[in-house]
Amino acid sequence: MNQRLTRRQSRELTREQLLDAAAGLFAEHGVNGTSVEQIAERAGYTRGAFYGNFEGKREIVLALLEQRTEREIAEMRALGRDAGSFDTVLERLRAWHRRRDETLTGWLALRTELWLYGMRDPELRTLIADRERRSRAELADALAQGFAARSVTPPAPVAFLALILHSLGDGMSIQRVLSDEDAGAESIVDAIELLMRSWSALAAAEEPHG
Amino acid sequence: MNQRLTRRQSRELTREQLLDAAAGLFAEHGVNGTSVEQIAERAGYTRGAFYGNFEGKREIVLALLEQRTEREIAEMRALGRDAGSFDTVLERLRAWHRRRDETLTGWLALRTELWLYGMRDPELRTLIADRERRSRAELADALAQGFAARSVTPPAPVAFLALILHSLGDGMSIQRVLSDEDAGAESIVDAIELLMRSWSALAAAEEPHG
DNA sequence: GTCTTCGAATACAGGAGTGTATCTGAAGGG
DNA sequence: CCCTTCAGATACACTCCTGTATTCGAAGAC
């Protein structure tokens, strides 16, 4: 049977539970619309426990931000790892967006809440900008590998193409959450594929005889 | 000199001032982070005046939503009006984004706040989805005109291309607000231009001998 | 087995926001 | 010129949230 938890483990567990509760509540009611008491209650504790683990709401937002963005960057890194061909990268991107789609509404609401909260806090803002940059850099690497595998010269710097794809993902998620009819489950993936093909076509047109 | 205001005019003026105050405060502190009192105070009134003009915060959010989206749709419609050539549409899009860029942070914060608020309210959600659809339809029309003027067959339905451009605008605004270095003032316009050229190239490649 | 330490619960004081009920003064009809 | 009406101000009762100070009880060292 399970070993009794040590104090440190117990504390870590409590923090995790508080973070998960906060993530859910922030997505549902917003950061400002969620009270410390609600977070503690959903996690199965009281306000006292909350203040024992975090200094206040701002600090749990910060912790959540680090936890989530770190995961995101790792996922992006996985896109490029040992990706032999262009199609491998594309296929992984497709799979990633399909998985993401299942929990899109909650995920996007949380991401948006954290973004907005960060906008109003200079320190958090630079932190978020930094994480986004790192995430995009991983995507750019994956793209560079893909183009290289096809011996195609990208029609613009891969960092810029990554910025476009990254932005497109966010923007289309917003539309998709608004209306399933206007932006279906495959929209994002379809758009990515269209852009990839378009860029290949443009590259070919500009450099006719590679 | 100015005519004394009639009661109806006076009421209308008060509503406008309350709406403007709310727009600013929502962008700065969020919908949930703004109290009715703050709105009334910034507009130069008291809470009593606010409740005389709006039923509550939800109703002023709704009014704001209608006011702003109606403007947005009109702007999109202007893109396509009497646009002879492709380049005219592109130039207008470019000018529009340049103008938008000057107040991007506040505009995007407000747009995002309204979006998030709407996500949690089924009625508002469908209303927003409807406005976005209409806005996108105007953009699609403008694109269709542009392609037709060049006798080019779009590489995908114009509605889908409009969805991509629309989404890209939102997503890249998010990145731009985060960091001026990673997404400069011209990023959005550059991206739009790149996509347009890419699509033309793809259309040409798929239909070699128009 | 006892005693110290620390994670979590409880209690409390203060502040902020909400909505309504009531009051005031000016617009504008007759 | 009066007097009704209505936009806006004021006052109040109520709820909710925060942060800290204190207490409780179990882990784990000796």
Short mmCIF file of N, CA and C in Angstrom, two decimals, chain A residues 44-202:
data_model
loop_
_atom_site.label_atom_id
_atom_site.label_comp_id
_atom_site.label_asym_id
_atom_site.label_seq_id
_atom_site.Cartn_x
_atom_site.Cartn_y
_atom_site.Cartn_z
N GLY A 44 -9.84 21.38 -1.87
CA GLY A 44 -10.12 20.62 -0.66
C GLY A 44 -9.40 21.14 0.57
N TYR A 45 -9.04 22.42 0.54
CA TYR A 45 -8.37 23.01 1.71
C TYR A 45 -9.09 24.28 2.13
N THR A 46 -8.48 25.01 3.04
CA THR A 46 -9.05 26.29 3.47
C THR A 46 -8.10 27.42 3.08
N ARG A 47 -8.56 28.64 3.28
CA ARG A 47 -7.72 29.79 2.91
C ARG A 47 -6.39 29.76 3.64
N GLY A 48 -6.40 29.30 4.87
CA GLY A 48 -5.16 29.23 5.64
C GLY A 48 -4.10 28.42 4.91
N ALA A 49 -4.50 27.27 4.38
CA ALA A 49 -3.56 26.42 3.65
C ALA A 49 -3.04 27.14 2.41
N PHE A 50 -3.94 27.85 1.75
CA PHE A 50 -3.52 28.59 0.56
C PHE A 50 -2.40 29.57 0.90
N TYR A 51 -2.65 30.39 1.91
CA TYR A 51 -1.66 31.42 2.25
C TYR A 51 -0.38 30.81 2.83
N GLY A 52 -0.46 29.59 3.27
CA GLY A 52 0.74 28.90 3.71
C GLY A 52 1.62 28.49 2.54
N ASN A 53 0.99 28.32 1.37
CA ASN A 53 1.73 27.84 0.20
C ASN A 53 2.03 28.91 -0.84
N PHE A 54 1.20 29.93 -0.89
CA PHE A 54 1.45 31.02 -1.84
C PHE A 54 1.25 32.35 -1.11
N GLU A 55 1.98 33.34 -1.59
CA GLU A 55 1.85 34.65 -0.94
C GLU A 55 0.51 35.31 -1.22
N GLY A 56 -0.06 34.99 -2.35
CA GLY A 56 -1.34 35.59 -2.71
C GLY A 56 -1.72 35.17 -4.12
N LYS A 57 -2.72 35.81 -4.66
CA LYS A 57 -3.20 35.39 -5.98
C LYS A 57 -2.14 35.61 -7.05
N ARG A 58 -1.48 36.75 -6.99
CA ARG A 58 -0.48 37.03 -8.01
C ARG A 58 0.56 35.92 -8.07
N GLU A 59 0.96 35.42 -6.91
CA GLU A 59 2.02 34.42 -6.93
C GLU A 59 1.55 33.09 -7.51
N ILE A 60 0.29 32.74 -7.29
CA ILE A 60 -0.17 31.47 -7.86
C ILE A 60 -0.35 31.62 -9.36
N VAL A 61 -0.70 32.82 -9.81
CA VAL A 61 -0.78 33.05 -11.26
C VAL A 61 0.60 32.87 -11.87
N LEU A 62 1.59 33.43 -11.23
CA LEU A 62 2.96 33.31 -11.72
C LEU A 62 3.40 31.85 -11.78
N ALA A 63 3.12 31.11 -10.72
CA ALA A 63 3.50 29.70 -10.68
C ALA A 63 2.80 28.92 -11.79
N LEU A 64 1.53 29.24 -12.00
CA LEU A 64 0.75 28.58 -13.03
C LEU A 64 1.34 28.87 -14.40
N LEU A 65 1.71 30.11 -14.59
CA LEU A 65 2.29 30.55 -15.85
C LEU A 65 3.56 29.75 -16.15
N GLU A 66 4.41 29.62 -15.16
CA GLU A 66 5.66 28.90 -15.38
C GLU A 66 5.39 27.44 -15.67
N GLN A 67 4.50 26.85 -14.88
CA GLN A 67 4.16 25.44 -15.08
C GLN A 67 3.67 25.19 -16.50
N ARG A 68 2.68 25.99 -16.93
CA ARG A 68 2.05 25.76 -18.23
C ARG A 68 2.96 26.07 -19.41
N THR A 69 3.68 27.19 -19.33
CA THR A 69 4.52 27.53 -20.47
C THR A 69 5.68 26.55 -20.61
N GLU A 70 6.17 26.05 -19.49
CA GLU A 70 7.25 25.08 -19.56
C GLU A 70 6.78 23.83 -20.31
N ARG A 71 5.56 23.41 -20.01
CA ARG A 71 4.99 22.26 -20.72
C ARG A 71 4.89 22.54 -22.21
N GLU A 72 4.39 23.73 -22.52
CA GLU A 72 4.18 24.11 -23.92
C GLU A 72 5.48 24.09 -24.71
N ILE A 73 6.52 24.64 -24.10
CA ILE A 73 7.81 24.69 -24.79
C ILE A 73 8.32 23.27 -25.04
N ALA A 74 8.13 22.41 -24.05
CA ALA A 74 8.57 21.03 -24.22
C ALA A 74 7.83 20.36 -25.37
N GLU A 75 6.54 20.66 -25.48
CA GLU A 75 5.75 20.07 -26.57
C GLU A 75 6.25 20.55 -27.93
N MET A 76 6.56 21.84 -27.99
CA MET A 76 7.07 22.39 -29.24
C MET A 76 8.43 21.79 -29.60
N ARG A 77 9.24 21.57 -28.56
CA ARG A 77 10.56 20.98 -28.80
C ARG A 77 10.42 19.58 -29.38
N ALA A 78 9.42 18.87 -28.87
CA ALA A 78 9.20 17.51 -29.36
C ALA A 78 8.87 17.49 -30.84
N LEU A 79 8.33 18.58 -31.34
CA LEU A 79 7.98 18.65 -32.77
C LEU A 79 9.21 18.44 -33.65
N GLY A 80 10.32 19.03 -33.24
CA GLY A 80 11.50 19.01 -34.08
C GLY A 80 12.43 17.84 -33.83
N ARG A 81 12.25 17.18 -32.67
CA ARG A 81 13.20 16.14 -32.28
C ARG A 81 13.23 14.99 -33.30
N ASP A 82 14.42 14.81 -33.88
CA ASP A 82 14.63 13.71 -34.83
C ASP A 82 13.59 13.68 -35.95
N ALA A 83 13.14 14.87 -36.35
CA ALA A 83 12.16 14.89 -37.43
C ALA A 83 12.92 14.82 -38.75
N GLY A 84 12.91 13.67 -39.37
CA GLY A 84 13.66 13.53 -40.60
C GLY A 84 13.12 14.42 -41.69
N SER A 85 11.83 14.29 -41.99
CA SER A 85 11.28 14.97 -43.16
C SER A 85 10.31 16.08 -42.78
N PHE A 86 10.00 16.85 -43.79
CA PHE A 86 9.02 17.90 -43.70
C PHE A 86 7.67 17.34 -43.26
N ASP A 87 7.32 16.22 -43.87
CA ASP A 87 6.00 15.64 -43.58
C ASP A 87 5.91 15.14 -42.14
N THR A 88 7.02 14.76 -41.59
CA THR A 88 7.01 14.34 -40.18
C THR A 88 6.62 15.50 -39.29
N VAL A 89 7.25 16.65 -39.54
CA VAL A 89 6.93 17.84 -38.75
C VAL A 89 5.46 18.20 -38.91
N LEU A 90 5.02 18.20 -40.16
CA LEU A 90 3.63 18.57 -40.43
C LEU A 90 2.68 17.60 -39.73
N GLU A 91 3.02 16.32 -39.81
CA GLU A 91 2.15 15.32 -39.20
C GLU A 91 2.10 15.49 -37.69
N ARG A 92 3.22 15.84 -37.09
CA ARG A 92 3.26 16.05 -35.65
C ARG A 92 2.47 17.30 -35.25
N LEU A 93 2.61 18.35 -36.06
CA LEU A 93 1.85 19.57 -35.80
C LEU A 93 0.35 19.26 -35.83
N ARG A 94 0.00 18.48 -36.84
CA ARG A 94 -1.41 18.10 -37.02
C ARG A 94 -1.91 17.33 -35.79
N ALA A 95 -1.12 16.35 -35.38
CA ALA A 95 -1.50 15.54 -34.22
C ALA A 95 -1.61 16.40 -32.97
N TRP A 96 -0.67 17.33 -32.85
CA TRP A 96 -0.66 18.19 -31.68
C TRP A 96 -1.93 19.04 -31.60
N HIS A 97 -2.31 19.62 -32.73
CA HIS A 97 -3.51 20.44 -32.75
C HIS A 97 -4.78 19.61 -32.54
N ARG A 98 -4.76 18.38 -33.01
CA ARG A 98 -5.94 17.52 -32.80
C ARG A 98 -6.11 17.22 -31.32
N ARG A 99 -5.01 16.93 -30.67
CA ARG A 99 -5.07 16.64 -29.24
C ARG A 99 -5.54 17.87 -28.47
N ARG A 100 -4.93 19.00 -28.81
CA ARG A 100 -5.26 20.27 -28.18
C ARG A 100 -6.76 20.59 -28.32
N ASP A 101 -7.32 20.19 -29.46
CA ASP A 101 -8.70 20.56 -29.77
C ASP A 101 -9.70 20.02 -28.75
N GLU A 102 -9.37 18.89 -28.14
CA GLU A 102 -10.31 18.26 -27.22
C GLU A 102 -10.62 19.14 -26.00
N THR A 103 -9.63 19.88 -25.59
CA THR A 103 -9.81 20.73 -24.41
C THR A 103 -9.61 22.20 -24.77
N LEU A 104 -9.91 22.52 -26.03
CA LEU A 104 -9.56 23.84 -26.55
C LEU A 104 -10.16 24.99 -25.75
N THR A 105 -11.44 24.89 -25.43
CA THR A 105 -12.11 26.02 -24.78
C THR A 105 -11.44 26.37 -23.45
N GLY A 106 -11.28 25.36 -22.61
CA GLY A 106 -10.67 25.62 -21.31
C GLY A 106 -9.23 26.05 -21.44
N TRP A 107 -8.51 25.40 -22.32
CA TRP A 107 -7.11 25.74 -22.52
C TRP A 107 -6.95 27.18 -22.98
N LEU A 108 -7.75 27.57 -23.96
CA LEU A 108 -7.63 28.92 -24.51
C LEU A 108 -8.07 29.97 -23.50
N ALA A 109 -9.13 29.66 -22.76
CA ALA A 109 -9.60 30.62 -21.76
C ALA A 109 -8.49 30.85 -20.73
N LEU A 110 -7.85 29.79 -20.29
CA LEU A 110 -6.77 29.95 -19.31
C LEU A 110 -5.60 30.73 -19.91
N ARG A 111 -5.22 30.34 -21.12
CA ARG A 111 -4.11 31.03 -21.78
C ARG A 111 -4.42 32.51 -21.92
N THR A 112 -5.65 32.82 -22.31
CA THR A 112 -6.03 34.22 -22.51
C THR A 112 -6.07 34.97 -21.19
N GLU A 113 -6.59 34.35 -20.16
CA GLU A 113 -6.62 34.97 -18.85
C GLU A 113 -5.21 35.30 -18.37
N LEU A 114 -4.32 34.34 -18.51
CA LEU A 114 -2.95 34.55 -18.06
C LEU A 114 -2.30 35.66 -18.88
N TRP A 115 -2.58 35.67 -20.18
CA TRP A 115 -2.02 36.72 -21.04
C TRP A 115 -2.50 38.09 -20.57
N LEU A 116 -3.80 38.23 -20.39
CA LEU A 116 -4.36 39.51 -19.97
C LEU A 116 -3.81 39.95 -18.62
N TYR A 117 -3.74 38.99 -17.70
CA TYR A 117 -3.20 39.30 -16.39
C TYR A 117 -1.75 39.78 -16.53
N GLY A 118 -1.00 39.10 -17.38
CA GLY A 118 0.39 39.46 -17.59
C GLY A 118 0.56 40.82 -18.24
N MET A 119 -0.36 41.19 -19.11
CA MET A 119 -0.29 42.48 -19.79
C MET A 119 -0.26 43.63 -18.79
N ARG A 120 -0.87 43.43 -17.66
CA ARG A 120 -1.02 44.51 -16.68
C ARG A 120 0.06 44.49 -15.61
N ASP A 121 1.05 43.65 -15.82
CA ASP A 121 2.10 43.48 -14.82
C ASP A 121 3.43 43.37 -15.57
N PRO A 122 4.21 44.46 -15.60
CA PRO A 122 5.42 44.52 -16.40
C PRO A 122 6.32 43.29 -16.24
N GLU A 123 6.49 42.84 -15.00
CA GLU A 123 7.37 41.69 -14.79
C GLU A 123 6.83 40.43 -15.47
N LEU A 124 5.55 40.20 -15.28
CA LEU A 124 4.94 39.04 -15.91
C LEU A 124 4.94 39.16 -17.42
N ARG A 125 4.74 40.38 -17.90
CA ARG A 125 4.69 40.59 -19.33
C ARG A 125 5.99 40.16 -20.00
N THR A 126 7.12 40.56 -19.45
CA THR A 126 8.39 40.15 -20.06
C THR A 126 8.60 38.65 -19.91
N LEU A 127 8.14 38.10 -18.79
CA LEU A 127 8.25 36.66 -18.60
C LEU A 127 7.47 35.91 -19.68
N ILE A 128 6.25 36.35 -19.92
CA ILE A 128 5.43 35.70 -20.94
C ILE A 128 6.07 35.87 -22.31
N ALA A 129 6.51 37.09 -22.60
CA ALA A 129 7.13 37.34 -23.91
C ALA A 129 8.31 36.39 -24.11
N ASP A 130 9.07 36.19 -23.06
CA ASP A 130 10.23 35.32 -23.14
C ASP A 130 9.83 33.87 -23.43
N ARG A 131 8.81 33.41 -22.72
CA ARG A 131 8.35 32.04 -22.95
C ARG A 131 7.81 31.85 -24.36
N GLU A 132 7.07 32.83 -24.83
CA GLU A 132 6.52 32.74 -26.18
C GLU A 132 7.66 32.69 -27.20
N ARG A 133 8.68 33.50 -26.95
CA ARG A 133 9.84 33.53 -27.85
C ARG A 133 10.50 32.16 -27.91
N ARG A 134 10.69 31.57 -26.74
CA ARG A 134 11.34 30.25 -26.70
C ARG A 134 10.49 29.21 -27.42
N SER A 135 9.18 29.28 -27.17
CA SER A 135 8.28 28.33 -27.81
C SER A 135 8.35 28.47 -29.34
N ARG A 136 8.37 29.72 -29.79
CA ARG A 136 8.42 29.97 -31.22
C ARG A 136 9.76 29.53 -31.81
N ALA A 137 10.82 29.69 -31.03
CA ALA A 137 12.14 29.28 -31.51
C ALA A 137 12.16 27.78 -31.79
N GLU A 138 11.50 27.01 -30.93
CA GLU A 138 11.45 25.56 -31.13
C GLU A 138 10.70 25.25 -32.43
N LEU A 139 9.62 25.96 -32.65
CA LEU A 139 8.85 25.76 -33.87
C LEU A 139 9.68 26.13 -35.09
N ALA A 140 10.41 27.23 -34.98
CA ALA A 140 11.26 27.67 -36.09
C ALA A 140 12.31 26.60 -36.42
N ASP A 141 12.90 26.01 -35.38
CA ASP A 141 13.88 24.94 -35.60
C ASP A 141 13.26 23.78 -36.38
N ALA A 142 12.08 23.41 -35.93
CA ALA A 142 11.40 22.29 -36.59
C ALA A 142 11.16 22.62 -38.06
N LEU A 143 10.73 23.86 -38.33
CA LEU A 143 10.48 24.27 -39.71
C LEU A 143 11.77 24.25 -40.53
N ALA A 144 12.83 24.78 -39.94
CA ALA A 144 14.10 24.82 -40.65
C ALA A 144 14.52 23.41 -41.06
N GLN A 145 14.38 22.49 -40.11
CA GLN A 145 14.72 21.09 -40.42
C GLN A 145 13.89 20.57 -41.59
N GLY A 146 12.57 20.88 -41.52
CA GLY A 146 11.68 20.40 -42.57
C GLY A 146 12.06 20.94 -43.94
N PHE A 147 12.33 22.25 -44.02
CA PHE A 147 12.70 22.84 -45.30
C PHE A 147 14.02 22.25 -45.80
N ALA A 148 14.97 22.11 -44.86
CA ALA A 148 16.27 21.58 -45.24
C ALA A 148 16.14 20.17 -45.82
N ALA A 149 15.28 19.38 -45.20
CA ALA A 149 15.09 18.00 -45.65
C ALA A 149 14.57 17.97 -47.08
N ARG A 150 13.87 19.02 -47.46
CA ARG A 150 13.35 19.07 -48.84
C ARG A 150 14.26 19.88 -49.75
N SER A 151 15.35 20.35 -49.19
CA SER A 151 16.26 21.21 -49.94
C SER A 151 15.55 22.41 -50.53
N VAL A 152 14.64 22.96 -49.76
CA VAL A 152 13.90 24.14 -50.22
C VAL A 152 14.38 25.35 -49.41
N THR A 153 14.58 26.47 -50.10
CA THR A 153 14.90 27.71 -49.39
C THR A 153 13.61 28.37 -48.96
N PRO A 154 13.43 28.55 -47.64
CA PRO A 154 12.18 29.16 -47.17
C PRO A 154 11.99 30.54 -47.81
N PRO A 155 10.75 30.91 -48.13
CA PRO A 155 10.48 32.19 -48.80
C PRO A 155 10.61 33.39 -47.87
N ALA A 156 10.88 33.13 -46.59
CA ALA A 156 11.11 34.19 -45.61
C ALA A 156 11.84 33.53 -44.45
N PRO A 157 12.45 34.31 -43.56
CA PRO A 157 13.15 33.70 -42.42
C PRO A 157 12.23 32.75 -41.66
N VAL A 158 12.77 31.60 -41.28
CA VAL A 158 11.92 30.63 -40.58
C VAL A 158 11.35 31.20 -39.28
N ALA A 159 12.08 32.14 -38.66
CA ALA A 159 11.55 32.75 -37.43
C ALA A 159 10.25 33.48 -37.73
N PHE A 160 10.20 34.11 -38.88
CA PHE A 160 8.99 34.84 -39.26
C PHE A 160 7.87 33.86 -39.60
N LEU A 161 8.21 32.79 -40.29
CA LEU A 161 7.20 31.78 -40.62
C LEU A 161 6.66 31.15 -39.34
N ALA A 162 7.53 30.94 -38.38
CA ALA A 162 7.10 30.38 -37.09
C ALA A 162 6.16 31.35 -36.39
N LEU A 163 6.50 32.64 -36.46
CA LEU A 163 5.63 33.65 -35.87
C LEU A 163 4.24 33.60 -36.50
N ILE A 164 4.21 33.44 -37.80
CA ILE A 164 2.93 33.37 -38.49
C ILE A 164 2.13 32.15 -38.03
N LEU A 165 2.78 30.98 -38.03
CA LEU A 165 2.06 29.76 -37.64
C LEU A 165 1.58 29.84 -36.19
N HIS A 166 2.45 30.34 -35.34
CA HIS A 166 2.13 30.47 -33.93
C HIS A 166 0.91 31.39 -33.75
N SER A 167 0.97 32.53 -34.41
CA SER A 167 -0.12 33.51 -34.32
C SER A 167 -1.41 32.93 -34.89
N LEU A 168 -1.25 32.25 -36.01
CA LEU A 168 -2.42 31.67 -36.65
C LEU A 168 -3.10 30.67 -35.72
N GLY A 169 -2.30 29.89 -35.02
CA GLY A 169 -2.87 28.93 -34.08
C GLY A 169 -3.71 29.61 -33.02
N ASP A 170 -3.17 30.65 -32.43
CA ASP A 170 -3.91 31.40 -31.42
C ASP A 170 -5.18 31.99 -32.00
N GLY A 171 -5.00 32.74 -33.08
CA GLY A 171 -6.14 33.47 -33.65
C GLY A 171 -7.25 32.54 -34.10
N MET A 172 -6.88 31.43 -34.70
CA MET A 172 -7.94 30.56 -35.18
C MET A 172 -8.59 29.79 -34.04
N SER A 173 -7.85 29.54 -32.98
CA SER A 173 -8.47 28.92 -31.80
C SER A 173 -9.57 29.83 -31.27
N ILE A 174 -9.30 31.13 -31.28
CA ILE A 174 -10.30 32.09 -30.82
C ILE A 174 -11.58 31.95 -31.63
N GLN A 175 -11.43 31.88 -32.94
CA GLN A 175 -12.60 31.76 -33.80
C GLN A 175 -13.28 30.41 -33.63
N ARG A 176 -12.46 29.39 -33.45
CA ARG A 176 -13.02 28.04 -33.31
C ARG A 176 -13.85 27.91 -32.03
N VAL A 177 -13.36 28.50 -30.97
CA VAL A 177 -14.10 28.43 -29.71
C VAL A 177 -15.42 29.19 -29.83
N LEU A 178 -15.40 30.26 -30.62
CA LEU A 178 -16.61 31.03 -30.83
C LEU A 178 -17.66 30.24 -31.58
N SER A 179 -17.23 29.56 -32.60
CA SER A 179 -18.21 28.88 -33.45
C SER A 179 -17.60 27.67 -34.13
N ASP A 180 -18.16 26.53 -33.82
CA ASP A 180 -17.68 25.28 -34.41
C ASP A 180 -17.99 25.23 -35.91
N GLU A 181 -19.06 25.93 -36.30
CA GLU A 181 -19.44 25.90 -37.72
C GLU A 181 -18.49 26.71 -38.60
N ASP A 182 -18.13 27.89 -38.12
CA ASP A 182 -17.28 28.75 -38.93
C ASP A 182 -15.84 28.28 -38.97
N ALA A 183 -15.39 27.69 -37.89
CA ALA A 183 -14.03 27.18 -37.82
C ALA A 183 -14.08 25.78 -37.24
N GLY A 184 -14.15 24.79 -38.13
CA GLY A 184 -14.30 23.40 -37.70
C GLY A 184 -13.04 22.86 -37.05
N ALA A 185 -13.15 21.62 -36.59
CA ALA A 185 -12.06 21.01 -35.85
C ALA A 185 -10.77 20.96 -36.67
N GLU A 186 -10.91 20.83 -37.98
CA GLU A 186 -9.72 20.67 -38.82
C GLU A 186 -9.20 21.98 -39.38
N SER A 187 -9.88 23.07 -39.06
CA SER A 187 -9.51 24.36 -39.66
C SER A 187 -8.05 24.72 -39.46
N ILE A 188 -7.61 24.61 -38.22
CA ILE A 188 -6.24 25.02 -37.94
C ILE A 188 -5.26 24.17 -38.74
N VAL A 189 -5.48 22.87 -38.69
CA VAL A 189 -4.59 21.96 -39.41
C VAL A 189 -4.65 22.22 -40.91
N ASP A 190 -5.86 22.43 -41.42
CA ASP A 190 -6.00 22.71 -42.85
C ASP A 190 -5.26 23.97 -43.23
N ALA A 191 -5.39 24.99 -42.38
CA ALA A 191 -4.73 26.26 -42.66
C ALA A 191 -3.22 26.09 -42.67
N ILE A 192 -2.72 25.35 -41.69
CA ILE A 192 -1.27 25.12 -41.64
C ILE A 192 -0.80 24.43 -42.90
N GLU A 193 -1.55 23.44 -43.30
CA GLU A 193 -1.14 22.70 -44.50
C GLU A 193 -1.18 23.60 -45.73
N LEU A 194 -2.23 24.42 -45.83
CA LEU A 194 -2.32 25.34 -46.97
C LEU A 194 -1.12 26.28 -47.00
N LEU A 195 -0.77 26.80 -45.83
CA LEU A 195 0.36 27.73 -45.79
C LEU A 195 1.66 27.05 -46.19
N MET A 196 1.84 25.83 -45.70
CA MET A 196 3.06 25.10 -46.03
C MET A 196 3.17 24.90 -47.54
N ARG A 197 2.06 24.48 -48.12
CA ARG A 197 2.07 24.25 -49.57
C ARG A 197 2.31 25.57 -50.32
N SER A 198 1.66 26.64 -49.82
CA SER A 198 1.80 27.94 -50.47
C SER A 198 3.25 28.40 -50.43
N TRP A 199 3.88 28.20 -49.28
CA TRP A 199 5.26 28.66 -49.15
C TRP A 199 6.19 27.84 -50.05
N SER A 200 5.91 26.56 -50.13
CA SER A 200 6.72 25.75 -51.02
C SER A 200 6.56 26.24 -52.45
N ALA A 201 5.32 26.55 -52.83
CA ALA A 201 5.05 27.02 -54.19
C ALA A 201 5.77 28.34 -54.44
N LEU A 202 5.71 29.23 -53.44
CA LEU A 202 6.36 30.53 -53.60
C LEU A 202 7.88 30.37 -53.70
#
